[in-house]
Amino acid sequence: MNINLFQTRVWKHIRYTVGLGVAASLVASLTGCSSLTQPIDGVPAHRLPPEFFPAPKNNLVPVDIALLSLEPPRDYQLGPDDILGVYIEGVLPFNPPNTPPEPPPVNFPEQDSTLPPSIGYPIAVQDDGTLSLPLIEPLEVEGLTLDQVREKIREAYIDNDILREEKARPIVTLIKERTYDVIVVREDGLGESNQRSLQAQSSEFIRGRDNSASGGLVKLPAYKNDILHALVETGGLPGLNAKNEVRVLRASEADKRKRAQFVRDFYASQRNAMLDPCVCPPELPPDPSILRIPLRLPPGVIPNISPEDVELQDGDIVYIENRETEVFYTGGQLPGGEFPLPRDYDLDVLGAMALAGGGIGQTTGGSGFGGARSVGGVPPGMLYILRQTPCNGQVAIEVDLARAVNDPRSRPLVQPGDTLILQYKCEEELLNFGLGTFFTYGIQELLRN
């Protein structure tokens, strides 16, 4: 066959196939282009004001955990419910005249106690802070050290002519310190098993979050009745699937009444707002009666944590809340699903796409036009972030992926509740369809002739 004739036929079929592809692309653009049939009115990310974006958390600094504990005094100061070991020769126990004194009993501490062995007969400090001993009036001992109590007992028995000065040698030791009953409720799973690592906790959160809470009653010794010891007793600091804060609900009646009044005021304001359809119902503000202690703060911010904040009393509740709502959703050309946001570092849109399984430059193999998109090989280039605003509103943030790769300012951070929808631009669909048509039908027609 003449070579010129063969080349003429080849170019004829190529022009025919390309023309067919262009014609089909024009038809497709009128009937199947998702940017036309499913339009999303978005605002470019670089044009939105800062209030539409979450605050970065990459630079948050952990709070010094020493601020969550109490500084114990140099010498233990007594209080109600302390149990003392007291031995007073000739009085406690009573010895008849001309009989040898009995040796004081030895008391060994409980298994989990850090106290040394003590001697003496157990006598508890009463609720009013007094110590009742034989033959004398109750002594005020609250706030005193063991040495001060020992000297006060000695003086009392000498002043009442019960013991001579050379015989008054009382022994006072601490058998058991007072404790505080605190309730700890954890939704991070660490309270059930202290042996699981934080990495395992994170994996469990990603596979399928378990929102069940674990709780229990913790007995904290005096001067260890603080938030840090309560957390250590129940598994340590909050895990990765918990919020970076600790909440404390006080058990006092005043705080309970304050919380109840806060709830009543909130629902009253909601009812009043519902009477006017043009007024946005208020959101639930933070309860002022609940103490919130952050565990991470921006650089330069000094935490305002006082010893009174971290000190726990009987009946107080320490609450570790999970972050089950800190997720984002995906759709469109991205695999649909719900994905957790990292707790301690930022996640921008490119990282979110990679987490969802749709990286930059990756074709999704959509189903449009008989799979021609996947044959064309041009990836989708437009991402929309549907972000909620107050009063059940919504803003659509438009992210051009080509610009986002080259400009960090065009890569907004993902915040909880966002929905990421990946779409083809119209020209991308046309190009994919044209290329797919050529490689599918044009080459077949060329080989056939």
Short mmCIF file of C-alpha atoms in Angstrom, two decimals:
data_model
loop_
_atom_site.label_atom_id
_atom_site.label_comp_id
_atom_site.label_asym_id
_atom_site.label_seq_id
_atom_site.Cartn_x
_atom_site.Cartn_y
_atom_site.Cartn_z
CA MET A 1 0.00 0.00 0.00
CA ASN A 2 1.19 3.51 -0.77
CA ILE A 3 2.61 5.11 2.41
CA ASN A 4 1.01 8.47 1.65
CA LEU A 5 -2.36 6.80 1.24
CA PHE A 6 -1.95 5.00 4.57
CA GLN A 7 -1.03 8.24 6.39
CA THR A 8 -4.01 9.98 4.82
CA ARG A 9 -6.37 7.29 6.14
CA VAL A 10 -4.79 7.45 9.62
CA TRP A 11 -5.22 11.19 9.94
CA LYS A 12 -8.73 10.89 8.57
CA HIS A 13 -9.69 8.44 11.30
CA ILE A 14 -7.95 10.51 13.96
CA ARG A 15 -9.86 13.64 12.93
CA TYR A 16 -13.05 11.63 12.85
CA THR A 17 -12.49 10.21 16.30
CA VAL A 18 -11.46 13.52 17.84
CA GLY A 19 -14.45 15.20 16.29
CA LEU A 20 -16.68 12.50 17.68
CA GLY A 21 -15.12 12.94 21.11
CA VAL A 22 -15.56 16.71 21.04
CA ALA A 23 -19.16 16.42 19.92
CA ALA A 24 -19.88 13.86 22.61
CA SER A 25 -18.16 16.06 25.21
CA LEU A 26 -20.38 18.98 24.28
CA VAL A 27 -23.43 16.83 24.71
CA ALA A 28 -22.08 15.50 27.98
CA SER A 29 -21.46 19.00 29.26
CA LEU A 30 -25.13 19.79 28.76
CA THR A 31 -26.43 16.61 30.32
CA GLY A 32 -23.95 15.08 32.76
CA CYS A 33 -21.37 17.59 34.06
CA SER A 34 -21.68 17.44 37.84
CA SER A 35 -20.56 21.06 38.28
CA LEU A 36 -23.61 22.06 36.22
CA THR A 37 -26.17 19.48 37.31
CA GLN A 38 -25.13 19.53 41.01
CA PRO A 39 -23.77 23.03 41.55
CA ILE A 40 -22.39 24.16 44.92
CA ASP A 41 -22.17 27.90 45.48
CA GLY A 42 -18.87 28.18 47.29
CA VAL A 43 -16.73 31.06 48.50
CA PRO A 44 -13.00 30.72 47.75
CA ALA A 45 -11.07 29.87 50.89
CA HIS A 46 -8.68 32.82 50.54
CA ARG A 47 -11.61 35.28 50.57
CA LEU A 48 -13.26 34.19 53.81
CA PRO A 49 -12.68 36.18 57.05
CA PRO A 50 -10.71 34.50 59.87
CA GLU A 51 -13.77 33.87 62.04
CA PHE A 52 -14.84 31.08 59.67
CA PHE A 53 -11.71 29.07 60.41
CA PRO A 54 -10.81 27.14 63.57
CA ALA A 55 -7.94 28.24 65.78
CA PRO A 56 -4.74 26.27 65.13
CA LYS A 57 -3.69 23.77 67.77
CA ASN A 58 -0.30 22.66 66.46
CA ASN A 59 1.41 25.13 68.79
CA LEU A 60 -0.58 24.34 71.94
CA VAL A 61 1.66 23.73 74.95
CA PRO A 62 0.80 21.09 77.57
CA VAL A 63 -0.03 22.51 80.98
CA ASP A 64 2.45 21.67 83.73
CA ILE A 65 0.73 18.75 85.44
CA ALA A 66 2.29 19.79 88.75
CA LEU A 67 -0.36 22.53 88.82
CA LEU A 68 -3.01 19.81 89.16
CA SER A 69 -1.66 18.61 92.51
CA LEU A 70 -1.54 20.07 96.01
CA GLU A 71 1.69 20.93 97.75
CA PRO A 72 1.69 18.99 101.03
CA PRO A 73 2.83 20.80 104.18
CA ARG A 74 6.19 20.06 105.75
CA ASP A 75 4.47 18.32 108.68
CA TYR A 76 1.15 16.53 108.53
CA GLN A 77 -1.66 18.64 110.00
CA LEU A 78 -4.47 16.74 111.67
CA GLY A 79 -8.13 16.95 110.83
CA PRO A 80 -11.43 15.12 111.39
CA ASP A 81 -11.36 11.35 110.69
CA ASP A 82 -7.61 11.02 111.23
CA ILE A 83 -6.83 7.99 113.41
CA LEU A 84 -4.02 8.50 115.91
CA GLY A 85 -2.04 5.98 117.88
CA VAL A 86 -1.87 7.27 121.47
CA TYR A 87 0.00 5.73 124.41
CA ILE A 88 0.12 7.42 127.82
CA GLU A 89 1.93 5.41 130.47
CA GLY A 90 -0.33 4.76 133.45
CA VAL A 91 -3.41 6.27 131.79
CA LEU A 92 -3.84 4.70 128.38
CA PRO A 93 -3.96 1.86 129.22
CA PHE A 94 -4.67 2.20 132.90
CA ASN A 95 -2.18 0.35 135.14
CA PRO A 96 -2.91 -0.43 138.82
CA PRO A 97 -0.29 0.83 141.27
CA ASN A 98 2.86 -1.26 141.74
CA THR A 99 2.33 -3.13 138.45
CA PRO A 100 4.65 -2.92 135.47
CA PRO A 101 3.30 -0.88 132.55
CA GLU A 102 2.03 -2.68 129.48
CA PRO A 103 3.98 -2.12 126.27
CA PRO A 104 2.19 -0.09 123.60
CA PRO A 105 0.62 -2.03 120.74
CA VAL A 106 2.25 -1.93 117.32
CA ASN A 107 0.07 -1.12 114.31
CA PHE A 108 1.08 -2.00 110.77
CA PRO A 109 -0.31 0.13 107.94
CA GLU A 110 -2.65 -1.13 105.22
CA GLN A 111 -1.17 -2.65 102.10
CA ASP A 112 -1.55 0.42 99.90
CA SER A 113 -0.61 2.92 102.60
CA THR A 114 2.65 4.89 102.58
CA LEU A 115 2.67 5.41 106.34
CA PRO A 116 5.30 3.73 108.53
CA PRO A 117 4.31 1.33 111.35
CA SER A 118 2.85 3.13 114.36
CA ILE A 119 2.41 2.42 118.06
CA GLY A 120 -0.41 3.28 120.43
CA TYR A 121 -4.11 2.71 120.86
CA PRO A 122 -6.27 3.95 117.97
CA ILE A 123 -8.25 7.09 118.72
CA ALA A 124 -10.02 9.03 115.96
CA VAL A 125 -10.19 12.79 115.65
CA GLN A 126 -13.86 13.75 115.91
CA ASP A 127 -15.85 15.69 113.34
CA ASP A 128 -15.49 18.85 115.44
CA GLY A 129 -11.70 18.50 115.37
CA THR A 130 -11.30 17.33 118.96
CA LEU A 131 -9.50 14.35 120.46
CA SER A 132 -11.18 12.53 123.40
CA LEU A 133 -8.81 11.05 125.99
CA PRO A 134 -9.43 9.56 129.45
CA LEU A 135 -9.82 11.82 132.50
CA ILE A 136 -9.52 15.16 130.63
CA GLU A 137 -11.71 17.38 128.52
CA PRO A 138 -11.57 16.88 124.69
CA LEU A 139 -8.59 18.63 123.15
CA GLU A 140 -8.74 20.83 120.03
CA VAL A 141 -6.25 19.23 117.64
CA GLU A 142 -7.44 20.24 114.18
CA GLY A 143 -4.64 21.88 112.22
CA LEU A 144 -1.95 20.76 114.68
CA THR A 145 1.04 18.53 113.96
CA LEU A 146 1.83 15.32 115.84
CA ASP A 147 4.50 17.05 117.92
CA GLN A 148 2.09 19.82 118.87
CA VAL A 149 -0.60 17.30 119.86
CA ARG A 150 1.92 15.34 121.91
CA GLU A 151 2.90 18.48 123.83
CA LYS A 152 -0.74 19.51 124.28
CA ILE A 153 -1.62 16.11 125.77
CA ARG A 154 1.36 16.29 128.12
CA GLU A 155 0.41 19.75 129.37
CA ALA A 156 -3.24 18.74 129.86
CA TYR A 157 -2.39 15.78 132.09
CA ILE A 158 0.11 17.83 134.10
CA ASP A 159 -2.26 20.79 134.55
CA ASN A 160 -5.01 18.43 135.78
CA ASP A 161 -2.62 16.81 138.33
CA ILE A 162 -3.08 13.43 136.75
CA LEU A 163 0.57 12.82 135.87
CA ARG A 164 3.76 14.18 137.34
CA GLU A 165 5.97 16.08 134.99
CA GLU A 166 8.64 13.38 134.90
CA LYS A 167 6.03 10.68 134.14
CA ALA A 168 4.15 12.58 131.45
CA ARG A 169 5.70 11.14 128.29
CA PRO A 170 2.83 10.49 125.85
CA ILE A 171 3.43 8.83 122.49
CA VAL A 172 1.40 10.07 119.52
CA THR A 173 1.66 8.53 116.05
CA LEU A 174 -0.51 8.49 112.92
CA ILE A 175 -2.20 5.15 112.22
CA LYS A 176 -4.39 6.21 109.30
CA GLU A 177 -4.81 9.54 107.57
CA ARG A 178 -8.22 10.88 106.67
CA THR A 179 -9.52 10.23 103.15
CA TYR A 180 -11.87 11.97 100.75
CA ASP A 181 -14.38 10.08 98.61
CA VAL A 182 -14.27 11.39 95.04
CA ILE A 183 -16.20 10.10 92.01
CA VAL A 184 -14.27 9.86 88.74
CA VAL A 185 -16.18 9.39 85.47
CA ARG A 186 -14.10 8.74 82.36
CA GLU A 187 -15.28 8.40 78.77
CA ASP A 188 -11.83 7.69 77.35
CA GLY A 189 -11.74 4.02 78.37
CA LEU A 190 -8.60 4.37 80.50
CA GLY A 191 -10.50 3.81 83.71
CA GLU A 192 -11.32 0.21 82.82
CA SER A 193 -7.78 -0.96 82.11
CA ASN A 194 -4.59 0.86 82.95
CA GLN A 195 -2.51 -1.49 80.85
CA ARG A 196 -3.64 -0.36 77.40
CA SER A 197 -1.38 2.19 75.79
CA LEU A 198 -2.53 5.52 74.37
CA GLN A 199 -1.70 4.27 70.88
CA ALA A 200 -4.09 1.36 71.34
CA GLN A 201 -6.69 3.83 72.57
CA SER A 202 -6.27 5.89 69.40
CA SER A 203 -6.61 2.80 67.20
CA GLU A 204 -9.76 1.77 69.02
CA PHE A 205 -11.17 5.26 68.53
CA ILE A 206 -10.54 5.13 64.79
CA ARG A 207 -11.92 1.62 64.30
CA GLY A 208 -15.13 2.32 66.15
CA ARG A 209 -15.55 4.58 69.14
CA ASP A 210 -16.80 3.09 72.39
CA ASN A 211 -18.64 5.89 74.12
CA SER A 212 -19.43 3.97 77.29
CA ALA A 213 -18.17 5.67 80.43
CA SER A 214 -16.29 4.03 83.25
CA GLY A 215 -16.49 5.40 86.75
CA GLY A 216 -15.86 4.60 90.33
CA LEU A 217 -15.34 5.87 93.83
CA VAL A 218 -11.76 6.84 94.66
CA LYS A 219 -10.51 7.34 98.21
CA LEU A 220 -7.80 10.00 98.25
CA PRO A 221 -5.67 10.56 101.36
CA ALA A 222 -5.33 14.01 102.84
CA TYR A 223 -3.04 16.34 100.87
CA LYS A 224 -3.41 13.96 97.93
CA ASN A 225 -7.05 14.86 97.36
CA ASP A 226 -6.38 16.66 94.12
CA ILE A 227 -7.12 16.21 90.42
CA LEU A 228 -3.75 14.72 89.51
CA HIS A 229 -4.00 11.92 92.10
CA ALA A 230 -7.61 11.22 91.07
CA LEU A 231 -6.49 10.79 87.44
CA VAL A 232 -3.48 8.66 88.36
CA GLU A 233 -5.67 6.36 90.45
CA THR A 234 -8.02 5.79 87.49
CA GLY A 235 -5.65 5.40 84.55
CA GLY A 236 -3.62 8.58 84.14
CA LEU A 237 -4.11 11.68 82.03
CA PRO A 238 -6.96 11.71 79.47
CA GLY A 239 -6.38 9.48 76.44
CA LEU A 240 -6.39 10.51 72.80
CA ASN A 241 -10.14 10.01 72.44
CA ALA A 242 -10.90 12.43 75.30
CA LYS A 243 -11.02 16.19 75.29
CA ASN A 244 -7.99 18.13 76.45
CA GLU A 245 -9.65 19.28 79.63
CA VAL A 246 -10.82 18.08 83.02
CA ARG A 247 -14.20 19.05 84.45
CA VAL A 248 -14.94 19.22 88.16
CA LEU A 249 -18.49 19.26 89.50
CA ARG A 250 -18.58 20.33 93.12
CA ALA A 251 -20.79 18.41 95.52
CA SER A 252 -21.77 21.35 97.72
CA GLU A 253 -25.44 22.24 97.85
CA ALA A 254 -24.67 25.78 96.71
CA ASP A 255 -23.04 24.51 93.52
CA LYS A 256 -25.91 22.08 92.89
CA ARG A 257 -28.44 24.89 93.20
CA LYS A 258 -26.33 27.08 90.92
CA ARG A 259 -26.26 24.36 88.23
CA ALA A 260 -30.02 23.81 88.49
CA GLN A 261 -30.69 27.54 88.18
CA PHE A 262 -28.40 27.73 85.14
CA VAL A 263 -30.42 25.01 83.36
CA ARG A 264 -33.73 26.72 84.21
CA ASP A 265 -32.50 30.07 82.91
CA PHE A 266 -31.28 28.51 79.67
CA TYR A 267 -34.56 26.77 78.86
CA ALA A 268 -36.49 29.92 79.76
CA SER A 269 -34.41 31.93 77.28
CA GLN A 270 -35.00 29.27 74.62
CA ARG A 271 -38.76 29.38 75.13
CA ASN A 272 -38.75 33.16 74.85
CA ALA A 273 -36.67 33.03 71.67
CA MET A 274 -39.02 30.51 70.05
CA LEU A 275 -41.87 33.02 70.29
CA ASP A 276 -40.16 35.20 67.68
CA PRO A 277 -39.45 33.29 64.43
CA CYS A 278 -36.84 35.88 63.42
CA VAL A 279 -34.72 35.35 66.53
CA CYS A 280 -32.04 32.68 66.60
CA PRO A 281 -32.46 30.34 69.59
CA PRO A 282 -29.45 30.66 71.91
CA GLU A 283 -26.94 27.85 72.18
CA LEU A 284 -26.11 26.27 75.50
CA PRO A 285 -23.28 28.34 77.00
CA PRO A 286 -20.65 26.87 79.33
CA ASP A 287 -22.02 26.20 82.79
CA PRO A 288 -20.29 28.69 85.13
CA SER A 289 -20.71 26.32 88.08
CA ILE A 290 -18.58 23.63 86.39
CA LEU A 291 -14.84 24.08 86.74
CA ARG A 292 -13.00 23.45 83.45
CA ILE A 293 -9.25 22.96 83.66
CA PRO A 294 -7.51 22.94 80.25
CA LEU A 295 -4.60 20.58 79.66
CA ARG A 296 -3.13 22.44 76.66
CA LEU A 297 -2.92 26.19 76.08
CA PRO A 298 -1.50 28.54 73.43
CA PRO A 299 2.11 29.68 73.94
CA GLY A 300 2.46 32.56 76.36
CA VAL A 301 -0.88 31.91 78.08
CA ILE A 302 -0.36 31.32 81.80
CA PRO A 303 -2.94 28.88 83.18
CA ASN A 304 -5.10 30.35 85.91
CA ILE A 305 -5.17 27.30 88.19
CA SER A 306 -5.23 27.85 91.93
CA PRO A 307 -4.79 25.26 94.71
CA GLU A 308 -8.46 25.73 95.56
CA ASP A 309 -9.39 24.68 92.02
CA VAL A 310 -7.54 21.36 92.12
CA GLU A 311 -8.44 20.45 95.71
CA LEU A 312 -11.23 17.86 95.88
CA GLN A 313 -13.71 17.34 98.69
CA ASP A 314 -16.10 14.53 99.58
CA GLY A 315 -18.60 13.90 96.79
CA ASP A 316 -16.87 15.96 94.11
CA ILE A 317 -17.07 14.55 90.56
CA VAL A 318 -14.11 14.53 88.17
CA TYR A 319 -15.40 14.15 84.61
CA ILE A 320 -13.35 13.26 81.50
CA GLU A 321 -15.52 13.83 78.41
CA ASN A 322 -14.93 12.06 75.12
CA ARG A 323 -14.73 13.92 71.82
CA GLU A 324 -17.22 11.86 69.83
CA THR A 325 -18.39 14.93 67.90
CA GLU A 326 -14.89 15.88 66.72
CA VAL A 327 -15.28 14.19 63.34
CA PHE A 328 -15.61 15.24 59.71
CA TYR A 329 -17.56 13.66 56.85
CA THR A 330 -16.69 13.02 53.22
CA GLY A 331 -18.70 12.60 50.05
CA GLY A 332 -18.78 13.26 46.32
CA GLN A 333 -15.72 11.72 44.64
CA LEU A 334 -14.21 10.95 48.07
CA PRO A 335 -15.05 7.65 49.77
CA GLY A 336 -18.03 8.41 51.97
CA GLY A 337 -17.52 8.05 55.69
CA GLU A 338 -16.97 9.58 59.10
CA PHE A 339 -13.39 10.24 60.23
CA PRO A 340 -12.02 11.43 63.60
CA LEU A 341 -10.02 14.61 63.82
CA PRO A 342 -6.63 14.52 65.57
CA ARG A 343 -6.73 15.90 69.08
CA ASP A 344 -3.35 17.58 69.39
CA TYR A 345 -2.44 18.73 65.89
CA ASP A 346 -4.06 20.45 62.92
CA LEU A 347 -5.51 18.70 59.87
CA ASP A 348 -5.88 20.68 56.66
CA VAL A 349 -7.96 19.69 53.66
CA LEU A 350 -5.11 17.88 51.90
CA GLY A 351 -4.43 15.76 54.97
CA ALA A 352 -8.14 15.08 55.39
CA MET A 353 -8.38 13.85 51.80
CA ALA A 354 -5.40 11.56 52.35
CA LEU A 355 -7.00 10.27 55.57
CA ALA A 356 -10.22 9.56 53.68
CA GLY A 357 -8.38 7.69 50.92
CA GLY A 358 -8.49 10.29 48.15
CA GLY A 359 -5.08 11.90 47.80
CA ILE A 360 -4.16 14.80 45.55
CA GLY A 361 -3.65 13.78 41.92
CA GLN A 362 -5.48 10.50 42.43
CA THR A 363 -8.25 9.61 40.04
CA THR A 364 -11.35 8.30 41.68
CA GLY A 365 -12.60 6.13 38.88
CA GLY A 366 -16.08 7.63 38.89
CA SER A 367 -19.03 6.00 37.23
CA GLY A 368 -19.96 8.81 34.87
CA PHE A 369 -20.13 8.19 31.10
CA GLY A 370 -19.29 4.50 31.21
CA GLY A 371 -16.08 4.88 33.18
CA ALA A 372 -14.56 7.41 30.80
CA ARG A 373 -13.30 9.51 33.73
CA SER A 374 -11.03 6.76 34.97
CA VAL A 375 -9.79 6.15 31.39
CA GLY A 376 -9.03 9.84 30.94
CA GLY A 377 -6.94 9.96 34.08
CA VAL A 378 -7.50 13.63 35.02
CA PRO A 379 -8.21 13.80 38.81
CA PRO A 380 -10.95 16.00 40.30
CA GLY A 381 -9.69 19.44 41.19
CA MET A 382 -12.41 21.14 43.26
CA LEU A 383 -13.15 20.51 46.94
CA TYR A 384 -16.04 22.05 48.86
CA ILE A 385 -16.18 22.30 52.65
CA LEU A 386 -19.71 22.55 54.02
CA ARG A 387 -19.31 24.24 57.38
CA GLN A 388 -22.06 24.93 59.87
CA THR A 389 -22.64 28.45 61.15
CA PRO A 390 -24.78 29.71 64.06
CA CYS A 391 -28.56 29.51 63.79
CA ASN A 392 -28.38 26.31 61.71
CA GLY A 393 -26.70 28.16 58.86
CA GLN A 394 -24.06 26.91 56.46
CA VAL A 395 -21.20 28.26 54.42
CA ALA A 396 -19.62 26.44 51.48
CA ILE A 397 -15.86 26.98 51.28
CA GLU A 398 -14.40 26.44 47.82
CA VAL A 399 -10.90 24.98 47.64
CA ASP A 400 -9.10 24.80 44.31
CA LEU A 401 -6.79 21.84 44.85
CA ALA A 402 -4.22 23.03 42.32
CA ARG A 403 -3.94 26.30 44.20
CA ALA A 404 -4.02 24.58 47.58
CA VAL A 405 -0.97 22.47 46.71
CA ASN A 406 1.10 25.58 46.00
CA ASP A 407 -0.36 28.06 48.51
CA PRO A 408 -0.72 27.05 52.20
CA ARG A 409 -3.18 29.92 52.72
CA SER A 410 -5.58 28.12 50.38
CA ARG A 411 -5.56 24.99 52.56
CA PRO A 412 -8.08 25.68 55.34
CA LEU A 413 -8.04 23.57 58.48
CA VAL A 414 -10.81 21.06 58.95
CA GLN A 415 -12.97 21.54 62.02
CA PRO A 416 -15.51 19.25 63.72
CA GLY A 417 -18.71 18.76 61.76
CA ASP A 418 -17.28 19.70 58.37
CA THR A 419 -18.43 17.81 55.26
CA LEU A 420 -15.87 17.53 52.47
CA ILE A 421 -17.26 17.03 48.94
CA LEU A 422 -14.85 16.42 46.08
CA GLN A 423 -16.04 17.26 42.56
CA TYR A 424 -14.68 17.44 39.05
CA LYS A 425 -14.52 20.79 37.39
CA CYS A 426 -16.56 20.87 34.21
CA GLU A 427 -13.48 21.14 31.98
CA GLU A 428 -11.94 18.14 33.78
CA GLU A 429 -14.96 16.02 33.02
CA LEU A 430 -14.94 17.12 29.40
CA LEU A 431 -11.25 16.35 29.07
CA ASN A 432 -11.66 12.96 30.72
CA PHE A 433 -14.58 12.10 28.47
CA GLY A 434 -12.76 13.25 25.32
CA LEU A 435 -9.64 11.26 26.18
CA GLY A 436 -11.66 8.26 27.22
CA THR A 437 -13.68 8.34 24.02
CA PHE A 438 -10.55 8.56 21.90
CA PHE A 439 -8.74 5.70 23.64
CA THR A 440 -11.88 3.56 23.78
CA TYR A 441 -13.35 4.05 20.31
CA GLY A 442 -10.78 5.94 18.26
CA ILE A 443 -8.03 3.37 18.58
CA GLN A 444 -10.52 0.57 17.89
CA GLU A 445 -11.62 2.34 14.70
CA LEU A 446 -8.00 2.94 13.75
CA LEU A 447 -7.03 -0.71 14.22
CA ARG A 448 -10.12 -1.88 12.40
CA ASN A 449 -9.00 0.00 9.27
#
